[in-house]
Coordinates of C-alpha atoms and ligand atoms in Angstrom, one line a residue:
M30 CA 13.5 182.9 89.7
K31 CA 10.7 184.2 87.5
P32 CA 12.1 187.1 85.6
I33 CA 9.9 190.0 84.5
Y34 CA 11.0 191.0 81.0
P35 CA 11.9 194.7 80.3
F36 CA 10.5 193.8 76.9
A37 CA 10.4 197.3 75.5
R38 CA 14.0 198.2 76.5
F39 CA 15.4 194.9 75.1
A40 CA 13.3 195.0 72.0
Y41 CA 14.6 198.6 71.4
R42 CA 18.3 197.8 72.1
T43 CA 18.4 194.5 70.2
L44 CA 16.0 194.9 67.3
I45 CA 15.8 198.6 66.5
A46 CA 18.8 200.5 67.8
P47 CA 21.5 198.4 65.8
W48 CA 19.9 199.5 62.4
P49 CA 16.8 201.7 62.8
P50 CA 15.9 202.1 59.1
Y51 CA 15.7 198.3 58.6
A52 CA 13.5 198.1 61.6
V53 CA 11.1 200.8 60.3
F54 CA 11.0 199.1 56.9
L55 CA 10.1 195.7 58.4
I56 CA 7.3 197.3 60.6
V57 CA 5.9 199.1 57.6
I58 CA 5.8 196.1 55.3
G59 CA 4.5 194.2 58.2
A60 CA 1.6 196.5 58.4
I61 CA 1.0 196.5 54.7
G62 CA 1.0 192.8 54.7
G63 CA -1.8 192.8 57.3
T64 CA -4.1 194.4 54.6
V65 CA -3.8 191.5 52.2
P66 CA -6.8 189.5 53.6
L67 CA -9.0 192.5 53.5
L68 CA -8.3 193.3 50.0
H69 CA -8.7 189.6 49.1
I70 CA -12.1 189.5 50.8
Y71 CA -13.1 192.6 48.8
A72 CA -11.8 191.3 45.4
T73 CA -13.2 187.9 46.0
T74 CA -16.7 189.1 47.0
H75 CA -17.1 191.2 44.0
L76 CA -15.7 188.9 41.5
I77 CA -18.2 186.0 42.6
D78 CA -21.1 188.4 42.8
M79 CA -20.4 189.7 39.2
L80 CA -20.1 186.2 38.0
M81 CA -23.4 185.2 39.6
A82 CA -25.3 188.3 38.3
E83 CA -24.3 188.2 34.6
R84 CA -24.0 185.5 32.1
A85 CA -21.9 186.6 29.1
R86 CA -23.3 186.6 25.7
A87 CA -22.1 183.7 23.4
D88 CA -20.7 186.0 20.8
A89 CA -18.6 188.2 23.2
S90 CA -14.8 188.2 22.7
S91 CA -12.6 187.0 25.6
I92 CA -11.2 190.5 25.8
D93 CA -14.6 192.2 26.2
L94 CA -15.4 189.6 28.7
L95 CA -12.5 190.0 30.9
M96 CA -12.4 193.9 30.9
P97 CA -15.0 194.4 33.7
Y98 CA -13.2 191.9 35.9
A99 CA -9.6 193.3 35.2
P100 CA -9.3 195.6 38.3
Y101 CA -10.2 192.6 40.6
L102 CA -8.0 190.3 38.8
G103 CA -5.2 192.8 39.1
L104 CA -5.8 193.2 42.8
L105 CA -5.7 189.4 43.3
I106 CA -2.4 189.1 41.4
G107 CA -1.0 191.9 43.4
M108 CA -2.2 190.4 46.7
M109 CA -0.6 187.1 45.7
A110 CA 2.8 188.7 45.0
L111 CA 2.6 190.6 48.2
H112 CA 1.6 187.6 50.1
W113 CA 4.6 185.7 48.7
I114 CA 7.0 188.4 49.4
L115 CA 5.8 188.7 53.0
Y116 CA 5.3 185.1 54.0
Y117 CA 7.9 183.4 52.2
D118 CA 11.6 184.0 52.7
T119 CA 12.6 186.5 50.1
F120 CA 14.7 189.6 50.4
Q121 CA 14.1 190.0 54.1
R122 CA 16.4 187.2 54.7
Y123 CA 19.5 189.0 53.2
L124 CA 18.6 192.2 55.2
A125 CA 18.1 190.1 58.3
A126 CA 21.4 188.4 57.9
H127 CA 23.1 191.8 57.7
L128 CA 21.4 193.0 60.9
N129 CA 22.3 189.7 62.6
E130 CA 26.0 190.2 62.0
R131 CA 25.8 193.6 63.5
V132 CA 23.9 192.5 66.6
V133 CA 25.8 189.3 67.3
Q134 CA 29.3 191.1 66.9
R135 CA 28.3 193.9 69.2
F136 CA 27.0 191.6 71.9
N137 CA 29.9 189.3 71.7
K138 CA 32.3 192.1 72.1
T139 CA 30.6 193.4 75.2
F140 CA 30.3 189.9 76.5
F141 CA 34.0 189.2 76.3
W142 CA 34.8 192.6 77.7
R143 CA 32.7 191.7 80.7
V144 CA 34.4 188.4 81.0
F145 CA 37.9 189.9 81.0
A146 CA 36.8 192.3 83.7
L147 CA 35.7 189.7 86.0
P148 CA 37.9 189.3 89.1
L149 CA 39.6 185.9 89.1
E150 CA 37.8 184.9 92.3
R151 CA 34.5 184.8 90.4
F152 CA 35.6 182.0 88.3
E153 CA 35.6 179.8 91.5
Y154 CA 31.8 179.9 91.6
P155 CA 29.9 177.4 89.5
E156 CA 26.8 179.8 89.3
Q157 CA 29.2 182.2 87.6
H158 CA 29.8 179.7 84.9
D159 CA 26.2 179.0 84.6
T160 CA 25.4 182.7 84.1
M161 CA 28.2 183.1 81.6
T162 CA 27.1 180.0 79.6
R163 CA 23.5 181.1 79.4
A164 CA 24.6 184.6 78.2
Y165 CA 27.1 183.2 75.7
R166 CA 24.5 180.8 74.3
A167 CA 21.8 183.5 74.1
I168 CA 24.1 185.8 72.2
N169 CA 25.3 183.2 69.8
G170 CA 21.9 181.6 69.1
I171 CA 22.7 178.3 70.5
H172 CA 19.3 177.2 71.4
P173 CA 17.8 174.0 72.8
R174 CA 14.8 173.8 70.4
G175 CA 16.9 173.9 67.4
Q176 CA 15.8 177.4 66.3
S177 CA 18.3 180.0 65.9
Q178 CA 17.7 182.7 68.4
I179 CA 19.4 185.6 66.8
A180 CA 18.2 189.1 66.9
A181 CA 17.6 189.5 63.2
Q182 CA 15.5 186.3 62.9
E183 CA 13.5 187.8 65.7
L184 CA 12.9 191.0 63.9
Y185 CA 11.9 189.1 60.9
A186 CA 9.4 187.3 63.2
V187 CA 8.3 190.6 64.4
Q188 CA 7.4 191.6 60.9
R189 CA 5.4 188.5 60.5
L190 CA 3.8 189.0 63.8
I191 CA 2.7 192.4 62.7
S192 CA 1.5 191.1 59.4
C193 CA -0.4 188.3 61.0
T194 CA -1.9 190.3 63.8
T195 CA -3.0 193.1 61.5
G196 CA -4.3 190.4 59.1
A197 CA -6.2 188.8 61.9
I198 CA -7.7 192.2 63.0
T199 CA -8.8 193.1 59.4
I200 CA -10.5 189.8 59.0
L201 CA -12.3 190.2 62.2
Y202 CA -13.4 193.5 61.2
A203 CA -14.7 192.2 57.8
L204 CA -16.5 189.5 59.7
S205 CA -18.0 191.9 62.1
K206 CA -20.0 193.4 59.2
V207 CA -21.5 190.0 58.7
N208 CA -21.9 188.3 62.1
I209 CA -20.7 189.6 65.4
A210 CA -21.1 186.1 67.0
I211 CA -18.5 184.6 64.7
V212 CA -16.1 187.5 65.6
L213 CA -16.5 186.8 69.4
I214 CA -16.1 183.1 68.9
L215 CA -12.9 183.5 66.9
L216 CA -11.5 186.2 69.1
I217 CA -12.0 184.5 72.4
G218 CA -10.8 181.1 71.1
G219 CA -7.8 182.8 69.6
L220 CA -6.7 184.7 72.6
Y221 CA -7.2 181.7 74.8
M222 CA -5.1 179.6 72.6
M223 CA -2.4 182.1 72.6
R224 CA -2.2 182.4 76.3
W225 CA -2.2 178.8 76.8
S226 CA 0.7 178.3 74.5
M227 CA 2.7 181.0 76.1
R228 CA 2.2 179.5 79.5
H229 CA 3.4 176.1 78.2
E230 CA 6.4 177.6 76.5
R231 CA 7.4 179.3 79.8
Q232 CA 7.6 175.7 81.3
F233 CA 10.1 174.8 78.7
I234 CA 12.1 178.0 79.3
D235 CA 12.3 177.2 83.0
I236 CA 13.3 173.7 82.5
H237 CA 16.1 174.9 80.2
Y238 CA 17.2 177.5 82.7
D239 CA 17.3 175.0 85.5
Q240 CA 19.3 172.5 83.5
T241 CA 22.2 174.9 82.8
A242 CA 24.5 173.5 85.4
R243 CA 23.9 170.0 84.3
Q244 CA 24.2 170.9 80.7
R245 CA 27.6 172.3 81.4
Q246 CA 28.6 169.2 83.2
R247 CA 27.4 167.1 80.3
D248 CA 29.3 169.2 77.9
Y249 CA 32.3 168.8 80.1
W250 CA 32.1 165.1 79.8
G251 CA 31.7 165.5 76.0
R252 CA 34.8 167.6 75.8
L253 CA 36.7 165.0 77.8
L254 CA 35.8 162.6 75.1
T255 CA 36.7 164.7 72.2
E256 CA 39.6 166.8 73.2
R257 CA 43.2 165.9 72.5
A258 CA 44.5 166.8 75.9
H259 CA 42.8 163.8 77.4
A260 CA 42.8 161.4 74.4
A261 CA 45.9 159.4 75.6
E262 CA 44.8 158.8 79.1
I263 CA 41.3 157.9 78.2
R264 CA 42.6 155.3 75.8
L265 CA 45.3 153.9 78.0
F266 CA 43.1 153.5 81.0
G267 CA 40.1 152.5 79.0
L268 CA 37.9 155.3 80.3
G269 CA 35.8 155.9 77.3
N270 CA 32.8 153.8 78.4
Y271 CA 32.9 155.2 81.8
M272 CA 32.9 158.8 80.6
L273 CA 30.3 158.1 77.9
S274 CA 27.9 156.5 80.4
A275 CA 28.3 159.5 82.7
W276 CA 27.5 161.7 79.8
R277 CA 24.5 159.5 78.9
V278 CA 23.0 159.3 82.3
L279 CA 23.0 163.1 82.6
N280 CA 21.7 163.6 79.2
D281 CA 19.0 161.1 79.5
A282 CA 17.7 162.6 82.7
M283 CA 17.5 166.0 81.1
I284 CA 15.7 164.7 78.0
R285 CA 13.3 162.8 80.2
E286 CA 12.4 166.1 82.0
I287 CA 11.7 167.9 78.7
A288 CA 9.9 164.9 77.3
D289 CA 7.5 164.8 80.3
A290 CA 6.7 168.4 79.7
R291 CA 6.4 167.9 76.1
R292 CA 3.9 165.0 76.6
T293 CA 1.4 167.0 78.6
F294 CA 1.9 169.8 76.2
T295 CA 0.9 167.6 73.3
Q296 CA -2.0 166.2 75.0
T297 CA -3.5 169.5 75.9
L298 CA -2.7 170.8 72.4
L299 CA -4.8 168.0 70.9
I300 CA -7.8 168.9 73.1
L301 CA -7.4 172.5 72.3
L302 CA -7.2 171.9 68.5
A303 CA -10.4 169.8 68.8
I304 CA -12.0 172.9 70.5
M305 CA -10.7 175.1 67.8
A306 CA -12.1 172.8 65.1
G307 CA -15.4 172.9 66.9
L308 CA -15.4 176.8 67.0
F309 CA -14.4 176.9 63.2
G310 CA -17.4 174.5 62.4
L311 CA -19.7 176.6 64.4
S312 CA -18.7 179.8 62.6
I313 CA -19.2 178.1 59.2
A314 CA -22.6 176.8 60.3
L315 CA -23.6 180.4 61.3
L316 CA -22.5 181.6 57.7
I317 CA -24.5 178.8 56.1
D318 CA -27.5 179.6 58.1
Q319 CA -27.2 183.4 57.1
S320 CA -26.6 182.5 53.5
S321 CA -29.4 180.1 53.1
R322 CA -31.7 182.6 54.6
G323 CA -30.5 185.0 51.9
T324 CA -29.1 187.6 54.1
L325 CA -25.5 186.9 52.8
G326 CA -24.6 186.9 49.2
I327 CA -22.8 183.9 47.8
G328 CA -19.7 186.1 47.0
Q329 CA -19.5 187.2 50.7
F330 CA -20.1 183.6 51.7
V331 CA -17.1 182.4 49.9
A332 CA -14.9 185.4 50.9
M333 CA -15.9 184.8 54.6
L334 CA -15.1 181.1 54.4
Y335 CA -11.8 182.0 53.0
A336 CA -11.2 184.6 55.7
I337 CA -12.0 182.3 58.6
H338 CA -9.6 179.8 57.1
H339 CA -7.0 182.5 56.9
Y340 CA -7.6 183.8 60.3
L341 CA -6.8 180.3 61.7
F342 CA -3.6 180.3 59.6
F343 CA -2.7 183.6 61.2
L344 CA -3.5 182.4 64.6
H345 CA -1.2 179.3 64.2
N346 CA 1.4 181.5 62.8
N347 CA 1.3 184.0 65.6
G348 CA 1.3 181.3 68.3
H349 CA 4.6 180.1 66.7
R350 CA 6.1 183.5 66.5
I351 CA 5.0 184.5 70.0
T352 CA 6.5 181.5 71.7
R353 CA 9.7 182.1 69.8
M354 CA 9.8 185.6 70.9
Q355 CA 9.2 184.4 74.4
W356 CA 12.3 182.3 74.2
F357 CA 14.1 185.1 72.5
F358 CA 13.3 187.5 75.3
A359 CA 14.0 185.0 78.0
E360 CA 17.4 184.3 76.5
L361 CA 18.2 187.8 75.9
R362 CA 17.5 188.6 79.5
Y363 CA 20.4 186.2 80.4
A364 CA 22.7 188.1 78.0
Y365 CA 21.6 191.5 79.3
D366 CA 21.8 190.3 82.9
F367 CA 25.3 189.3 82.5
M368 CA 26.4 192.3 80.4
E369 CA 24.8 194.8 82.7
K370 CA 25.2 193.3 86.1
E371 CA 28.7 192.2 85.5
A372 CA 29.9 195.6 84.7
P373 CA 32.9 196.2 86.8
P374 CA 32.3 198.8 89.5
S375 CA 33.9 202.0 88.3
R376 CA 36.6 202.8 90.9
S377 CA 38.7 205.8 90.4
F378 CA 42.3 205.7 91.5
P379 CA 44.6 208.6 91.8
T380 CA 46.5 209.2 88.5
T381 CA 49.8 209.9 90.1
D382 CA 50.4 206.5 91.6
A383 CA 53.3 206.2 94.1
T384 CA 53.9 202.7 92.9
A385 CA 54.4 204.0 89.4
S386 CA 58.0 205.2 90.6
D387 CA 61.0 203.3 89.6
A388 CA 61.8 202.1 93.1
V389 CA 61.2 198.5 94.0
P390 CA 58.6 198.5 96.8
E391 CA 58.6 196.9 100.2
V392 CA 55.8 194.4 100.7
I393 CA 54.1 193.8 104.0
F394 CA 51.5 191.1 104.7
E395 CA 49.6 192.2 107.8
G396 CA 47.5 189.4 109.4
V397 CA 46.4 188.2 106.0
S398 CA 44.0 185.3 105.8
F399 CA 42.3 183.9 102.6
A400 CA 39.7 181.3 102.0
Y401 CA 38.7 180.2 98.5
P402 CA 35.0 180.7 97.9
G403 CA 33.1 177.9 99.4
A404 CA 36.1 176.4 101.0
E405 CA 35.7 175.1 104.6
K406 CA 39.2 175.8 105.7
P407 CA 41.3 179.0 104.9
A408 CA 44.1 178.4 102.5
L409 CA 46.1 181.1 104.4
S410 CA 45.7 182.2 108.1
N411 CA 47.1 185.2 109.6
I412 CA 50.2 185.7 107.6
D413 CA 52.5 188.4 108.9
L414 CA 55.4 188.8 106.5
R415 CA 57.7 191.6 105.5
I416 CA 59.5 191.4 102.2
R417 CA 62.1 193.9 101.7
A418 CA 62.7 195.8 98.6
G419 CA 64.9 193.7 96.3
E420 CA 64.8 190.8 98.5
R421 CA 64.8 187.2 97.1
V422 CA 62.5 185.0 99.2
A423 CA 62.2 181.3 98.8
L424 CA 58.5 180.1 99.7
L425 CA 58.7 176.6 100.9
G426 CA 56.2 174.0 102.3
E427 CA 54.5 170.9 101.6
N428 CA 51.7 170.4 98.9
G429 CA 48.7 172.5 99.8
S430 CA 50.4 174.7 102.3
G431 CA 49.3 177.9 100.7
K432 CA 52.4 179.0 98.6
T433 CA 50.6 179.5 95.3
T434 CA 47.7 181.2 97.1
L435 CA 50.1 183.6 98.8
V436 CA 51.6 184.6 95.5
K437 CA 48.2 185.1 93.9
L438 CA 47.2 187.5 96.7
L439 CA 50.4 189.4 96.3
L440 CA 49.7 189.7 92.5
G441 CA 46.4 191.1 93.3
L442 CA 44.5 188.2 91.6
Y443 CA 42.5 187.5 94.8
Q444 CA 41.6 189.8 97.7
P445 CA 42.5 188.7 101.2
T446 CA 39.5 187.8 103.2
K447 CA 41.1 189.3 106.4
G448 CA 44.1 191.6 106.9
R449 CA 45.8 193.6 104.3
I450 CA 48.8 193.7 102.0
Y451 CA 50.8 197.0 102.0
I452 CA 53.1 198.1 99.1
D453 CA 55.4 200.7 100.3
G454 CA 52.9 201.5 103.0
R455 CA 50.0 201.8 100.7
P456 CA 47.2 199.1 100.9
L457 CA 47.2 197.0 97.8
D458 CA 43.6 197.3 97.4
A459 CA 44.0 201.1 97.0
I460 CA 46.3 200.7 94.0
D461 CA 44.8 200.6 90.5
P462 CA 45.1 197.0 89.5
K463 CA 46.1 198.1 86.0
T464 CA 49.1 199.8 87.4
W465 CA 50.0 197.2 89.8
R466 CA 50.0 194.5 87.0
T467 CA 52.7 196.4 85.3
Q468 CA 54.8 196.1 88.3
V469 CA 54.5 192.4 88.8
A470 CA 55.3 189.3 86.7
A471 CA 54.9 185.7 87.4
A472 CA 55.6 182.2 86.0
F473 CA 52.6 180.2 87.2
Q474 CA 52.6 176.7 88.4
D475 CA 49.7 175.9 85.9
Y476 CA 51.1 178.0 83.1
G477 CA 49.2 178.5 79.8
R478 CA 50.0 176.7 76.7
Y479 CA 48.9 178.9 73.9
A480 CA 48.3 177.6 70.4
F481 CA 50.0 180.6 69.0
R482 CA 53.5 181.1 67.5
V483 CA 56.5 180.8 69.8
R484 CA 57.2 184.5 69.4
E485 CA 53.7 185.3 70.7
N486 CA 53.9 182.7 73.5
I487 CA 56.8 184.8 74.8
A488 CA 55.4 188.2 74.0
F489 CA 52.2 187.5 76.0
G490 CA 54.3 188.3 79.0
N491 CA 54.4 191.9 77.8
L492 CA 52.5 192.8 74.8
D493 CA 54.2 196.2 74.5
K494 CA 57.4 194.3 73.4
R495 CA 55.7 192.0 70.9
A496 CA 57.7 193.7 68.1
D497 CA 60.9 193.9 70.1
E498 CA 62.7 191.0 68.6
A499 CA 65.9 191.5 70.7
A500 CA 63.9 191.6 74.0
I501 CA 62.0 188.4 73.0
Q502 CA 65.1 186.7 72.3
R503 CA 66.8 187.9 75.4
A504 CA 63.9 186.5 77.5
A505 CA 64.2 183.2 75.7
R506 CA 67.9 183.0 76.6
Q507 CA 67.2 183.9 80.2
S508 CA 64.7 181.1 80.6
A509 CA 67.0 178.7 78.7
A510 CA 64.4 178.2 76.1
D511 CA 66.7 179.7 73.3
E512 CA 68.4 176.4 72.3
M513 CA 65.1 174.5 72.1
I514 CA 63.6 177.3 69.9
A515 CA 66.5 177.0 67.6
T516 CA 65.7 173.4 66.8
L517 CA 62.1 174.2 65.8
P518 CA 61.3 174.1 62.2
R519 CA 60.5 177.8 61.9
G520 CA 62.3 179.1 65.1
Y521 CA 60.4 182.0 66.7
D522 CA 57.6 181.7 64.0
T523 CA 56.8 178.0 64.8
L524 CA 53.1 177.6 65.4
L525 CA 52.6 175.7 68.6
G526 CA 49.9 173.1 69.7
R527 CA 48.3 170.7 67.3
E528 CA 44.9 172.4 67.2
F529 CA 45.6 174.1 64.0
E530 CA 47.2 173.4 60.7
T531 CA 51.0 172.6 60.8
G532 CA 51.3 173.2 64.5
T533 CA 54.3 171.7 66.4
D534 CA 53.9 170.4 70.0
L535 CA 56.4 171.0 72.7
S536 CA 57.3 168.7 75.6
G537 CA 56.1 169.7 79.1
G538 CA 59.5 171.1 80.0
Q539 CA 59.7 173.1 76.8
W540 CA 56.3 174.7 77.4
Q541 CA 57.5 175.6 80.8
A542 CA 60.7 177.3 79.6
L543 CA 58.3 179.5 77.5
A544 CA 56.3 180.4 80.5
L545 CA 59.4 181.4 82.3
A546 CA 60.4 183.5 79.3
R547 CA 57.0 185.2 79.4
A548 CA 57.7 186.3 83.1
Y549 CA 61.1 187.5 82.1
L550 CA 59.9 189.7 79.3
R551 CA 58.1 191.9 81.7
D552 CA 60.3 194.4 83.4
A553 CA 58.6 193.7 86.8
K554 CA 59.8 195.0 90.1
I555 CA 58.3 191.9 91.7
L556 CA 58.7 188.5 90.1
A557 CA 57.0 185.5 91.4
L558 CA 58.3 182.1 90.2
D559 CA 56.0 179.2 91.1
E560 CA 57.9 176.0 90.6
P561 CA 59.4 177.4 87.4
T562 CA 61.6 174.4 86.8
S563 CA 59.3 171.5 88.0
A564 CA 59.2 170.0 84.4
L565 CA 62.8 170.9 83.5
D566 CA 65.6 168.3 83.2
A567 CA 68.6 168.7 85.4
L568 CA 70.7 170.5 82.9
A569 CA 68.0 173.0 82.0
E570 CA 67.3 173.6 85.7
V571 CA 70.9 174.4 86.4
A572 CA 71.0 176.7 83.4
V573 CA 67.9 178.6 84.7
Y574 CA 69.2 179.0 88.2
R575 CA 72.7 180.0 87.0
R576 CA 71.2 183.0 85.2
F577 CA 68.7 183.5 88.0
S578 CA 71.1 185.6 90.3
D579 CA 71.8 188.0 87.5
L580 CA 68.2 188.3 86.5
S581 CA 66.9 188.9 90.0
K582 CA 69.1 191.9 90.5
G583 CA 67.1 194.9 91.5
K584 CA 63.8 193.0 91.8
T585 CA 62.0 191.4 94.6
V586 CA 61.6 187.7 93.8
L587 CA 59.4 185.1 95.3
L588 CA 60.7 181.7 94.4
I589 CA 58.6 178.6 95.1
S590 CA 60.4 175.4 94.7
H591 CA 60.2 171.8 96.1
R592 CA 64.0 171.4 95.2
L593 CA 65.4 172.8 98.3
G594 CA 68.7 173.4 96.6
A595 CA 67.2 176.2 94.7
A596 CA 66.2 177.8 98.0
R597 CA 69.8 178.5 98.7
L598 CA 69.8 181.0 96.0
A599 CA 67.3 183.2 98.2
D600 CA 68.2 185.7 100.8
R601 CA 65.5 184.3 103.1
I602 CA 63.5 181.3 103.4
V603 CA 59.8 181.3 104.4
F604 CA 58.5 178.0 105.3
L605 CA 54.6 177.6 105.3
R606 CA 52.7 174.9 107.1
R607 CA 48.9 174.5 106.6
G608 CA 48.4 178.0 105.6
R609 CA 50.6 179.6 108.3
V610 CA 54.2 180.8 108.4
A611 CA 56.0 178.3 110.4
E612 CA 59.5 179.2 110.0
V613 CA 61.5 182.2 108.5
G614 CA 65.3 182.7 108.2
T615 CA 68.3 182.3 106.0
H616 CA 69.4 178.9 104.9
A617 CA 72.1 178.9 107.5
E618 CA 69.9 180.0 110.3
L619 CA 67.3 177.4 109.6
I620 CA 69.8 174.6 109.4
D621 CA 71.3 175.7 112.7
A622 CA 67.9 176.0 114.3
K623 CA 67.2 172.3 113.3
S624 CA 64.0 173.3 111.8
D625 CA 61.6 171.5 109.6
Y626 CA 63.4 173.0 106.7
A627 CA 66.5 171.5 108.0
T628 CA 65.1 168.1 108.3
S629 CA 63.6 168.3 104.8
Y630 CA 66.9 169.6 103.4
A631 CA 68.8 166.7 105.1
M632 CA 66.4 164.2 103.6
Q633 CA 66.7 165.5 100.0
A634 CA 70.5 165.7 100.3
A635 CA 70.7 162.2 101.7
R636 CA 68.6 161.0 98.8
Y637 CA 70.8 162.6 96.3
R638 CA 73.8 161.2 98.0
T639 CA 72.6 157.6 98.0
E640 CA 71.4 158.0 94.4
G641 CA 74.7 159.4 93.6
S642 CA 76.8 156.7 95.3
R643 CA 74.5 154.0 93.7
D644 CA 75.3 155.6 90.3
G645 CA 79.0 155.4 91.2
E646 CA 78.9 151.6 92.2
Ligands
ATP17 N1 40.7 177.2 93.7 C1 40.7 176.7 94.8 N2 39.5 176.4 95.5 C2 39.4 175.9 96.8 N3 40.5 175.5 97.4 C3 41.7 175.7 96.7 C4 41.8 176.2 95.5 N4 43.2 176.2 95.2 C5 43.8 175.8 96.1 N5 42.9 175.4 97.2 C6 43.3 174.9 98.5 O1 44.1 175.9 99.1 C7 45.1 175.3 99.8 C8 46.4 176.0 99.4 O2 46.7 175.7 98.1 P1 47.9 176.3 97.3 O3 47.7 176.0 95.8 O4 48.2 177.6 97.7 O5 49.1 175.3 97.8 P2 50.5 175.1 97.4 O6 51.4 175.4 98.7 O7 50.9 176.0 96.3 O8 50.7 173.6 97.0 P3 51.6 172.9 95.9 O9 52.9 172.7 96.5 O10 51.0 171.6 95.7 O11 51.6 173.7 94.7 C9 45.1 173.9 99.6 O12 44.4 173.1 100.7 C10 44.1 173.7 98.4 O13 43.4 172.5 98.5
MG18 MG1 51.3 175.7 94.3

C-alpha cells in the first residue's frame, strides 16, 4: 500500500491548529533566519574590500580605526547571535515541549476513544492489532530510527527547514549576481540529492510498515520473558532459552532486512557525496577563474566561498529535515487513518427504548449461527432457543461446544453471522448497545484481574455505584468474597496485584470471587455466569450456590458450569454439542429421557460416590 499523504491537512491539524501563535512565531523566525547568509555575504564583502582598499596610518588610534568598520562588525555580531539562536537549541525547545504535550495528549485521547469504540469482534483480527500498534507508536513517538517523532519536534524541524531553504535561496540569489553557472550547478545538484534521499527514506518507511506484524510478535516474546504472569512457568519448565531464541530469530531477520537497505543506501550516498564534492570544486574553480581575471573582487570572492560552503551545509541540513518529515508524515498517516477510519458508525436509536422498562425481557434465538473471524467451522450453528423472562437456564456441554460464545452473543459483544436474537420481540441489533449493557451483567470465564483496589475491582461492575459502600459490600457477600476481603491488610482499600508498590496478590479463587461480585453489583435483568465457581473450593462453591437462588429472583440467568450438580439449580437445562442445541429439558426430564446429560450426570455422581467411599474407608 503506497499512501498518498494529505500533507497540508495533516500539517495543519498537527502542527498549526493545536497552538497557532507558536506556529506563526516559528515560521516568522524561520524566515528571518533565512536572511542570515545574505547579510553575512554583504558584511563580509564590504569588510574585506575596505581592508584591501585602505591601509591605516601608523599614528591612528584604535577607536578611529575601528569606527568605519563598526556597522559591519555590528551586523556580523548580530548575525552570529541570530544564527546561534536559530540553529542551536535554545528557547524553541521549551516552546516545542509545550506544544508537544498538547498534541500528544490530544491524540492519545482520541486514540483511546477509538479503541474503546471498536466492537469486540475487531480484536480477533491480527491486522487490527497492526493498525492499532502503528497508530499508537506514531502518536507516542516510538520510532524505529531512534528519533522522536513528535509533532513539536517536527514543527521545530519545519522552522529549520524554512530557515535553511530561505538561506539556500538567498545564497543562490547572491551567487546569481556573480556567476549563473555556479547557481545552476548547485541548484540541480541539490535538488537531485534531495529527491534521491527522499526516495531512499521511503524504502525504510515501507520496510518498517511491512514489519509491524513481526514486530508485534517479537515484542510478544519479549513480554513473555519479562512479565510476572509467565515468570514461574518459564523458570520451572526452563523455557527462557527457547523463547529468547524465538525472539532473536525474528529480530535478526528484521534487522537484516533493514541492514540490506542501509548498505545500498550508504554505497549510493558515498557516490553522491563524491559527485557533490566535484560540483563544489567546479564552483570554486569558476570563482577563482573570475577572480584572477579581475572581474571579481577579493571581498566578493571570500564571501562567495563562504556562501557556497554554507549552501552545502543547508543542503545537508535540509536533507536530514526532509527525511525526518517524511517519517513523520508517514507515521502520522497511520495515526489519522486509525482515528478517522475507526470512528464508529453513528447510528441513532430511538430514545424511548422498550427494553429500558423494568420488566425482565424474554429472549429468543432464531436460527442463530456464529463463526469467529477467520475460523473454518462455526462456533454456533442454527441455534433456536427461547428463554422465558426470569428463567434460570443451565448451559451445559463439553469444552468448545459453544457455551461462552452463545453468552457473548446474547450480551451483544458479537453479532450473529446468521439469524437473529430478539429481546421481547425486538431484534437485539436494533437496540442501542449502551442501553442493552445496562440490562445485562456477566461473570466471564476469563475474568479480569485489575491492579486496582478491592473496592474498585468490585465497583467496575457498575461504576455508578462506586461510592455506594453498602452496595459494594453486599455484592461481596453475595459472591462469598466478603470473608476473604476481611482478611486483607486494608480490607476494601487493599491494592491488588504486584505491579505497583505495596500491592497484594490474591489466589485464583479469590480473584474469581471478585469477578462474581462485579456481576452482582450491576442490577441486571439478565445475568450470565460463565463457570463462576471453577476456581472456588468446595465450601466457597456451596456458599455461592446457596445464595444463588435468592440472587437470581426476578432475573433471567444463564449459568454455565461443568459441575452438573449446579445445573440442578436451573429451571431448564440446555445441552450444547458442537455448536448446536442437542438436548433441552428440566433435570428430571433429561434424566428420564436417558439423554447425554443423564449419562454425564451419572458419571459425575458415580465419581463423587467412589471418591466418597474411598474417603470413608
Ligand atoms: N476467539 C476465537 N476465535 C476463533 N475461534 C474461537 C474463539 N473463541 C472460541 N473459539 C472456538 O469456538 C468454539 C466454541 O468456543 P466456546 O468458547 O464458546 O466454547 P465453550 O463451550 O465455552 O467451551 P469451554 O467449556 O471450554 O469454556 C470452540 O471450537 C473454540 O475453538
Ligand atoms: Mg467457555
